[in-house]
Coordinates of C-alpha atoms in Angstrom, one line a residue:
Chain A
M1 CA 91.0 78.8 74.2
G2 CA 92.3 82.0 75.6
K3 CA 96.0 82.5 76.1
R4 CA 97.5 81.2 79.3
R5 CA 99.3 83.7 81.4
G6 CA 101.3 83.6 84.7
V7 CA 99.2 85.5 87.1
E8 CA 98.2 85.6 90.7
S9 CA 94.8 83.9 91.2
S10 CA 93.3 87.0 93.0
I11 CA 94.3 89.2 90.1
A12 CA 92.9 86.7 87.6
M13 CA 89.6 86.6 89.4
A14 CA 89.4 90.4 89.4
D15 CA 90.1 90.4 85.6
A16 CA 87.4 87.7 85.2
V17 CA 84.9 89.9 87.1
A18 CA 85.9 92.9 84.9
M19 CA 85.4 90.7 81.8
C20 CA 81.9 90.0 83.1
D21 CA 81.2 93.7 82.8
V22 CA 80.3 94.1 86.4
D23 CA 78.3 97.3 87.1
A24 CA 78.9 97.8 90.8
I25 CA 81.4 96.8 93.4
A26 CA 81.4 97.6 97.1
A27 CA 84.2 96.2 99.2
Y28 CA 86.4 96.6 102.3
P29 CA 89.9 95.2 102.2
I30 CA 90.7 92.2 104.3
T31 CA 93.6 89.7 104.1
P32 CA 93.8 87.4 102.1
Q33 CA 91.1 88.7 99.8
T34 CA 92.4 92.3 99.4
H35 CA 94.2 91.8 96.0
I36 CA 90.9 91.1 94.2
V37 CA 89.1 94.4 95.1
E38 CA 92.4 96.3 95.0
H39 CA 92.8 95.3 91.3
L40 CA 89.2 96.0 90.5
S41 CA 89.6 99.4 92.1
E42 CA 92.6 100.0 89.9
L43 CA 90.7 98.9 86.8
V44 CA 87.8 101.3 87.6
Y45 CA 90.0 104.3 88.4
N46 CA 92.2 103.7 85.3
G47 CA 89.0 103.8 83.2
E48 CA 89.5 100.3 82.1
L49 CA 86.3 99.1 83.7
D50 CA 83.0 101.1 83.6
A51 CA 81.6 100.3 87.0
E52 CA 80.7 102.0 90.3
F53 CA 83.3 101.2 92.9
V54 CA 82.1 102.0 96.4
P55 CA 84.8 102.0 99.0
V56 CA 82.9 101.5 102.3
E57 CA 83.9 101.8 106.0
S58 CA 83.1 98.2 106.9
E59 CA 82.0 94.8 105.5
H60 CA 78.6 95.4 107.0
S61 CA 78.3 98.4 104.8
A62 CA 79.9 96.6 101.8
M63 CA 77.1 93.9 101.8
S64 CA 74.5 96.5 102.5
A65 CA 75.6 98.6 99.5
C66 CA 75.7 95.4 97.4
C67 CA 72.1 94.6 98.5
G68 CA 70.9 98.0 97.4
M69 CA 72.9 98.1 94.1
S70 CA 71.7 94.7 93.2
A71 CA 68.1 95.6 94.0
A72 CA 68.6 98.6 91.7
G73 CA 69.4 96.2 88.9
A74 CA 73.2 96.3 88.8
R75 CA 75.4 93.3 88.2
T76 CA 77.1 93.4 91.7
F77 CA 80.3 91.9 93.1
T78 CA 82.2 91.9 96.4
A79 CA 84.8 89.8 98.1
T80 CA 85.8 89.2 101.7
S81 CA 87.4 86.8 104.2
S82 CA 87.0 85.5 107.7
Q83 CA 86.2 88.4 110.1
G84 CA 84.9 90.5 107.2
L85 CA 82.4 87.7 106.3
L86 CA 81.4 87.6 110.0
L87 CA 80.9 91.4 110.2
M88 CA 78.6 91.4 107.1
N89 CA 76.7 88.4 108.4
E90 CA 73.4 90.2 109.0
I91 CA 73.1 91.3 105.4
V92 CA 74.5 88.0 104.1
H93 CA 71.3 86.4 105.3
I94 CA 69.1 89.1 103.9
V95 CA 70.4 89.2 100.3
P96 CA 69.3 85.6 99.4
A97 CA 66.0 86.1 101.1
M98 CA 65.4 89.1 98.9
R99 CA 66.5 87.0 96.0
L100 CA 69.3 89.4 94.9
P101 CA 72.0 87.8 92.6
V102 CA 75.1 89.3 94.2
V103 CA 78.4 87.4 93.5
M104 CA 80.9 87.3 96.3
A105 CA 84.4 85.8 96.3
V106 CA 85.5 84.4 99.7
A107 CA 89.2 83.8 100.3
N108 CA 88.8 81.3 103.0
R109 CA 90.6 82.1 106.3
A110 CA 90.5 81.0 109.9
I111 CA 88.3 82.9 112.4
S112 CA 89.6 84.7 115.5
A113 CA 90.5 84.1 118.3
P114 CA 93.4 83.6 118.4
I115 CA 93.9 85.9 115.4
S116 CA 94.8 84.0 112.3
I117 CA 95.1 85.4 108.8
W118 CA 95.9 81.9 107.5
N119 CA 93.7 79.4 105.7
D120 CA 91.1 77.0 106.9
H121 CA 87.3 76.6 106.3
G122 CA 86.1 78.3 109.5
D123 CA 84.5 81.2 107.6
L124 CA 83.1 78.8 105.0
A125 CA 81.4 76.7 107.7
S126 CA 80.0 79.8 109.4
V127 CA 77.8 80.8 106.4
R128 CA 76.4 77.3 105.6
D129 CA 72.8 78.2 106.4
T130 CA 72.7 81.7 104.9
G131 CA 70.9 80.7 101.7
W132 CA 73.6 81.5 99.2
L133 CA 74.7 79.2 96.5
Q134 CA 78.2 78.1 97.4
I135 CA 80.9 76.9 95.1
V136 CA 84.3 75.8 96.5
A137 CA 87.1 76.2 94.0
E138 CA 90.3 74.2 93.9
N139 CA 92.8 76.3 92.0
G140 CA 93.3 79.6 90.2
Q141 CA 91.9 78.5 86.9
E142 CA 88.8 77.3 88.6
C143 CA 88.5 80.6 90.4
F144 CA 88.7 82.4 87.1
D145 CA 86.1 80.2 85.4
M146 CA 83.7 80.3 88.3
M147 CA 83.3 84.1 88.0
P148 CA 81.4 84.1 84.7
L149 CA 79.6 81.0 85.9
A150 CA 78.6 82.6 89.2
F151 CA 77.1 85.7 87.4
R152 CA 75.3 83.5 84.9
V153 CA 73.8 81.1 87.5
A154 CA 73.0 83.8 90.1
E155 CA 71.2 86.0 87.5
D156 CA 69.3 83.2 85.8
K157 CA 65.7 84.0 86.2
R158 CA 65.0 80.5 87.6
V159 CA 67.6 81.1 90.3
H160 CA 67.9 84.9 91.1
L161 CA 70.0 84.1 94.2
P162 CA 73.5 85.2 95.4
I163 CA 76.6 83.0 95.0
M164 CA 79.7 82.7 97.1
V165 CA 82.8 81.4 95.4
H166 CA 85.1 80.0 98.1
F167 CA 88.8 79.4 97.5
D168 CA 91.6 78.8 99.9
G169 CA 93.2 82.0 101.2
F170 CA 96.9 82.4 100.3
I171 CA 97.2 78.7 99.1
V172 CA 95.1 79.7 96.1
S173 CA 94.6 83.5 96.4
H174 CA 98.3 84.4 96.4
M175 CA 99.5 81.6 94.1
I176 CA 100.8 82.6 90.7
E177 CA 99.5 80.1 88.2
A178 CA 99.3 79.7 84.5
I179 CA 95.7 80.7 83.9
A180 CA 93.8 80.6 80.6
Y181 CA 91.8 83.8 80.3
W182 CA 88.6 83.6 78.3
E183 CA 88.3 85.5 75.1
P184 CA 85.8 88.4 75.4
E185 CA 83.5 86.8 72.8
Q186 CA 83.5 83.6 74.9
V187 CA 82.3 85.6 77.9
K188 CA 79.7 87.3 75.8
E189 CA 78.4 83.9 74.5
F190 CA 78.3 82.4 77.9
L191 CA 77.0 85.2 80.0
P192 CA 73.8 87.0 78.8
P193 CA 73.2 90.6 80.0
F194 CA 71.6 90.9 83.5
E195 CA 67.8 91.1 83.3
P196 CA 66.6 91.6 86.8
Q197 CA 63.4 89.8 87.7
I198 CA 62.8 92.2 90.6
R199 CA 64.2 95.7 90.9
L200 CA 63.7 99.1 92.4
D201 CA 62.1 101.3 89.8
I202 CA 60.5 104.6 90.5
H203 CA 58.0 104.1 87.7
N204 CA 56.9 100.7 89.1
P205 CA 57.3 101.1 92.8
V206 CA 57.7 97.9 94.9
A207 CA 58.4 97.3 98.6
M208 CA 61.4 95.0 99.3
G209 CA 62.3 93.4 102.6
I210 CA 58.9 93.9 104.1
V211 CA 57.6 92.5 107.4
G212 CA 56.8 88.7 107.4
V213 CA 54.2 88.2 110.1
P214 CA 53.7 84.7 111.5
E215 CA 50.9 84.1 109.0
I216 CA 53.4 84.3 106.0
Y217 CA 57.0 84.1 107.2
Y218 CA 57.1 80.3 107.2
E219 CA 55.9 80.1 103.6
T220 CA 58.6 82.6 102.5
R221 CA 61.3 80.5 104.1
L222 CA 60.2 77.3 102.3
A223 CA 60.0 79.1 99.0
Q224 CA 63.6 80.3 99.5
H225 CA 64.8 76.8 100.4
Q226 CA 63.1 75.3 97.3
A227 CA 64.6 78.0 95.1
L228 CA 68.1 77.1 96.3
L229 CA 67.5 73.4 95.8
D230 CA 66.2 74.0 92.3
S231 CA 69.3 75.9 91.3
L232 CA 71.4 72.7 91.0
K233 CA 70.1 71.9 87.6
V234 CA 70.9 75.5 86.4
I235 CA 74.5 75.1 87.7
K236 CA 74.7 71.8 85.7
E237 CA 73.5 73.5 82.6
A238 CA 76.0 76.2 83.0
F239 CA 78.8 73.7 83.5
D240 CA 77.8 72.0 80.3
D241 CA 77.8 75.3 78.4
L242 CA 81.1 76.3 80.0
E243 CA 82.7 73.1 78.7
R244 CA 81.2 73.7 75.2
I245 CA 82.6 77.2 75.1
V246 CA 86.0 77.0 76.8
G247 CA 86.6 73.3 76.8
R248 CA 87.0 72.7 80.6
R249 CA 84.7 70.2 82.3
Y250 CA 83.4 70.9 85.7
N251 CA 81.0 68.7 87.7
V252 CA 79.0 69.5 90.9
V253 CA 80.9 66.6 92.5
E254 CA 84.4 66.0 91.3
T255 CA 86.1 62.6 91.5
Y256 CA 89.7 61.5 91.1
N257 CA 90.7 57.8 90.5
M258 CA 87.2 56.7 91.6
D259 CA 86.7 54.2 88.8
K260 CA 89.1 51.8 90.6
A261 CA 89.0 52.8 94.2
E262 CA 86.9 51.4 97.0
I263 CA 88.7 53.7 99.5
A264 CA 88.0 57.4 99.2
L265 CA 88.5 60.7 101.0
V266 CA 85.9 63.5 100.8
M267 CA 87.2 67.0 101.0
M268 CA 86.7 70.5 99.6
G269 CA 89.0 73.2 98.2
S270 CA 92.6 73.1 97.2
L271 CA 93.4 70.2 99.6
S272 CA 92.5 67.8 96.8
E273 CA 95.5 68.9 94.8
T274 CA 97.8 67.7 97.6
A275 CA 95.6 64.6 97.9
M276 CA 96.2 63.7 94.3
S277 CA 99.9 63.3 95.1
A278 CA 98.8 61.0 98.0
V279 CA 96.7 59.0 95.6
K280 CA 99.7 58.4 93.4
A281 CA 101.8 57.5 96.4
M282 CA 99.2 54.9 97.5
K283 CA 99.1 53.6 93.9
E284 CA 102.9 52.9 94.1
K285 CA 102.1 50.8 97.2
G286 CA 99.6 48.9 95.1
I287 CA 96.5 50.4 96.8
E288 CA 93.9 52.2 94.7
V289 CA 92.3 55.1 96.5
G290 CA 90.3 58.1 95.3
I291 CA 89.1 61.6 96.1
I292 CA 85.5 62.9 96.1
R293 CA 85.3 66.7 96.1
P294 CA 81.9 68.4 96.3
R295 CA 82.5 71.5 94.2
V296 CA 79.0 72.7 95.0
W297 CA 78.4 72.9 98.7
R298 CA 75.0 74.7 98.6
P299 CA 72.7 73.4 97.3
F300 CA 74.3 70.1 98.3
P301 CA 74.3 67.8 95.3
T302 CA 73.0 64.7 97.1
E303 CA 72.3 62.5 94.1
D304 CA 75.6 63.2 92.5
F305 CA 77.4 62.6 95.7
L306 CA 75.7 59.2 96.2
A307 CA 76.6 58.2 92.6
A308 CA 80.2 59.1 93.3
V309 CA 80.4 57.1 96.4
K310 CA 78.4 54.0 95.3
N311 CA 81.3 51.6 95.1
V312 CA 83.1 52.9 98.2
K313 CA 83.7 50.6 101.2
A314 CA 85.8 52.9 103.3
L315 CA 85.1 56.6 103.3
G316 CA 87.1 59.3 105.1
L317 CA 85.5 62.7 105.7
V318 CA 88.0 65.5 105.9
D319 CA 87.1 68.7 107.7
R320 CA 89.1 71.9 107.8
A321 CA 86.8 73.6 110.4
F322 CA 85.2 72.9 113.7
T323 CA 81.7 72.4 114.8
F324 CA 82.3 73.2 118.4
G325 CA 80.6 70.7 120.7
G326 CA 79.0 68.9 117.8
H327 CA 79.1 65.1 117.2
S328 CA 81.0 65.7 113.9
H329 CA 82.5 68.6 112.1
P330 CA 80.7 70.4 109.3
L331 CA 81.6 68.4 106.2
A332 CA 81.3 65.1 108.1
T333 CA 77.9 66.1 109.5
E334 CA 76.6 66.8 106.0
I335 CA 78.0 63.7 104.4
K336 CA 76.7 61.4 107.1
S337 CA 73.3 63.0 106.9
V338 CA 73.3 62.3 103.1
L339 CA 74.4 58.7 103.6
Y340 CA 71.9 57.9 106.4
G341 CA 69.2 55.7 105.0
S342 CA 70.8 55.5 101.5
P343 CA 71.6 52.2 99.9
V344 CA 75.3 53.0 100.0
Q345 CA 76.8 52.3 103.5
P346 CA 80.6 52.6 103.6
K347 CA 82.5 52.4 106.8
I348 CA 83.3 55.9 107.9
A349 CA 86.3 57.6 109.5
E350 CA 86.4 61.4 110.2
F351 CA 89.5 63.6 110.0
T352 CA 90.3 67.2 110.8
L353 CA 93.4 68.9 109.6
G354 CA 94.8 72.0 108.0
I355 CA 93.4 74.3 110.7
G356 CA 94.5 77.9 110.9
G357 CA 97.1 77.5 108.2
R358 CA 98.7 74.4 109.6
D359 CA 100.6 72.8 106.7
V360 CA 99.2 69.6 105.2
K361 CA 101.8 67.3 103.8
V362 CA 101.3 64.4 101.4
E363 CA 102.3 62.1 104.2
D364 CA 99.3 63.3 106.3
I365 CA 96.9 62.3 103.6
V366 CA 98.7 59.0 103.0
G367 CA 98.3 58.5 106.7
M368 CA 94.5 59.1 106.4
Y369 CA 94.3 56.6 103.5
G370 CA 96.3 54.2 105.7
S371 CA 93.6 54.5 108.4
L372 CA 90.9 53.7 105.9
V373 CA 92.8 50.6 104.8
D374 CA 93.1 49.6 108.5
M375 CA 89.4 50.1 108.9
L376 CA 88.6 47.8 105.9
E377 CA 90.9 45.2 107.4
G378 CA 88.8 45.3 110.6
K379 CA 91.3 47.1 112.8
D380 CA 90.1 49.7 115.3
V381 CA 90.3 53.2 114.0
P382 CA 89.3 56.3 116.1
R383 CA 86.0 57.8 115.0
I384 CA 87.6 61.3 114.6
Q385 CA 91.3 61.9 114.1
Y386 CA 92.9 65.3 114.6
V387 CA 95.7 64.9 112.1
G388 CA 98.9 66.7 112.9
V389 CA 97.8 68.1 116.2
R390 CA 100.4 67.9 119.0
E391 CA 99.2 65.5 121.7
Chain B
M1 CA 46.3 92.5 102.9
A2 CA 44.3 89.4 103.9
D3 CA 44.9 87.6 100.5
K4 CA 48.7 88.0 100.8
Y5 CA 48.6 86.1 104.1
E6 CA 46.7 83.2 102.5
L7 CA 49.4 82.5 99.8
S8 CA 50.8 78.9 99.7
W9 CA 54.6 78.7 99.8
K10 CA 54.5 78.0 96.0
E11 CA 52.7 81.2 95.4
I12 CA 55.2 83.5 97.3
P13 CA 56.4 86.2 94.8
M14 CA 60.1 86.2 94.2
G15 CA 61.9 87.7 97.2
F16 CA 58.5 88.4 98.9
V17 CA 58.5 91.6 96.9
F18 CA 55.3 93.5 97.4
D19 CA 54.1 95.6 94.4
K20 CA 51.5 97.7 96.3
P21 CA 53.4 100.5 97.9
M22 CA 51.7 102.4 100.8
A23 CA 49.7 99.2 101.6
S24 CA 50.6 99.7 105.3
R25 CA 47.8 102.2 105.3
E26 CA 45.4 99.4 104.9
N27 CA 46.6 98.0 108.2
L28 CA 44.6 99.9 110.8
T29 CA 47.0 99.8 113.8
G30 CA 44.4 101.7 115.9
S31 CA 43.0 98.3 116.9
W32 CA 46.2 97.7 119.0
R33 CA 45.3 100.5 121.3
S34 CA 44.1 99.9 124.9
E35 CA 44.1 103.6 125.9
R36 CA 43.6 106.7 123.7
P37 CA 45.1 110.2 124.0
V38 CA 42.4 112.9 124.5
W39 CA 43.3 116.6 124.3
D40 CA 42.0 119.2 126.8
H41 CA 41.9 122.4 124.6
S42 CA 41.5 124.6 127.7
K43 CA 45.2 123.8 128.7
C44 CA 46.6 123.4 125.2
I45 CA 49.2 126.1 124.2
K46 CA 49.3 124.8 120.5
C47 CA 53.1 124.2 120.8
G48 CA 53.0 121.0 118.7
V49 CA 55.3 118.9 120.9
C50 CA 52.8 116.0 120.7
Y51 CA 52.9 116.2 116.9
M52 CA 56.7 116.3 116.9
Y53 CA 57.1 113.3 119.2
C54 CA 54.4 111.0 117.8
P55 CA 56.4 108.0 116.4
E56 CA 53.5 106.9 114.2
G57 CA 53.1 110.4 112.5
C58 CA 49.4 110.1 113.1
I59 CA 48.9 113.5 115.0
H60 CA 47.9 116.4 112.8
E61 CA 47.1 120.1 113.3
T62 CA 43.4 121.0 113.1
E63 CA 42.1 124.2 111.4
E64 CA 41.9 125.9 114.9
G65 CA 45.5 125.1 115.5
Y66 CA 45.0 122.4 118.0
F67 CA 46.3 118.9 117.6
Q68 CA 44.5 115.6 117.2
A69 CA 45.4 111.9 116.7
D70 CA 44.0 109.8 113.9
Y71 CA 42.5 107.0 115.9
D72 CA 42.6 104.7 112.8
Y73 CA 46.4 104.5 113.3
C74 CA 47.2 105.7 116.8
K75 CA 48.6 102.7 118.6
G76 CA 48.1 104.2 122.0
C77 CA 51.8 104.4 122.9
G78 CA 51.3 107.4 125.2
I79 CA 54.4 109.3 124.2
C80 CA 52.3 112.4 123.4
V81 CA 50.8 112.1 126.9
Q82 CA 54.2 111.9 128.5
E83 CA 55.8 114.7 126.5
C84 CA 53.0 117.3 126.6
W85 CA 54.4 120.4 128.4
T86 CA 51.0 121.5 129.9
Q87 CA 49.8 117.9 130.6
C88 CA 46.7 118.6 128.5
I89 CA 46.6 115.1 127.0
K90 CA 44.8 112.5 129.1
F91 CA 45.1 108.7 128.5
V92 CA 41.6 107.3 128.5
P93 CA 40.9 103.6 128.6
E94 CA 39.2 102.4 125.4
E95 CA 36.4 100.7 127.3
S96 CA 35.2 104.0 128.8

């Protein structure tokens, strides 16, 4: 295993991208993502990384440049947050449809208005249907490890789709952690060179991004959907290989204390680290509760989720974003759709918290577990609770 | 082009990349036209404004220096008719 060093997660991610021998980066700075591309820019201009760094005038241009560079056969990376992700949205949809394996780190941040630079999953929720593979990391080590993984899965010839690696802005991005870097030979063993399956080549000209008339557009969309669904097995293979090479085990759905618990909360991102403390607090009260954390959000790992939840009697669905005017918020909507018609039918309560950087305390999560206990005892529990909001 | 539009979703090439450049030439957009531009050479001053403005790029200069649309591709948008300085281009319905 590589040596552990105390380093900010963003810097470690940039170092991981550099270790993956990225060819091309186009980016525009935006809080709280900035440190990643700032550090990559330093590495390029100091001559430590042989890559093309394209400083652009907006995120729309950043993703457009990434689209072009990836189409030219370059291993391509960018990073953004919140408003930046919204500004690049047009091209965010185009890149997966053109099957270009761009890797993008997204430091999750709330969406304006009001202006908030702080963390929630508003930006994550906004790109749900763009066609990117989406991994939601929990901590700095996972952020580091997901960089080689993202390039490997994205560029796999069975996948050839872009990947977003989401991680909580500030809470993870600016946290200094002890992170084990990979050895260069481990990266080399894990990540083969990029062999583009489609590329712009003057000797073999092709047309990319052509018109899809009504007679063919529908077929292209289903083909894209199936390609994304099929990528799940490639992610699992890569997780297995990652464990073999660097000794850390990742699963598409992570569980904590689920061998004993019949009460569980479903959540994504760094929140589960706080929730682990709440699980311990509940244990001290003599109640076994657990955490289910989908690490892979797209493609949604339905079978793995159902396996994780199979013994659960009371399930809490924790959202950190709004679906304005919807029946439920994004994560709850997804999970309830997965459970509908399945043999597993836990009682469900929905929660929203940690919005726009609002602090989440262990007691908040203990309170949510308390609601699930109440629900199991037959007490009335609101369908959706807005935890920590001022009434 | 016809065969491309008959693909099943399982046969769609990755990224719907099309490996026959210039294939748009096979698509004869002249069939869209309901009216065609016709030049009256007696009024034409050979200025080439019609050629400059044609969004389809389907107007070319003839050996005599006049201008003519390629009716295989002219969509009948009428921009040349509108822009002609001497109003020498008439828009004639296709049926006539």
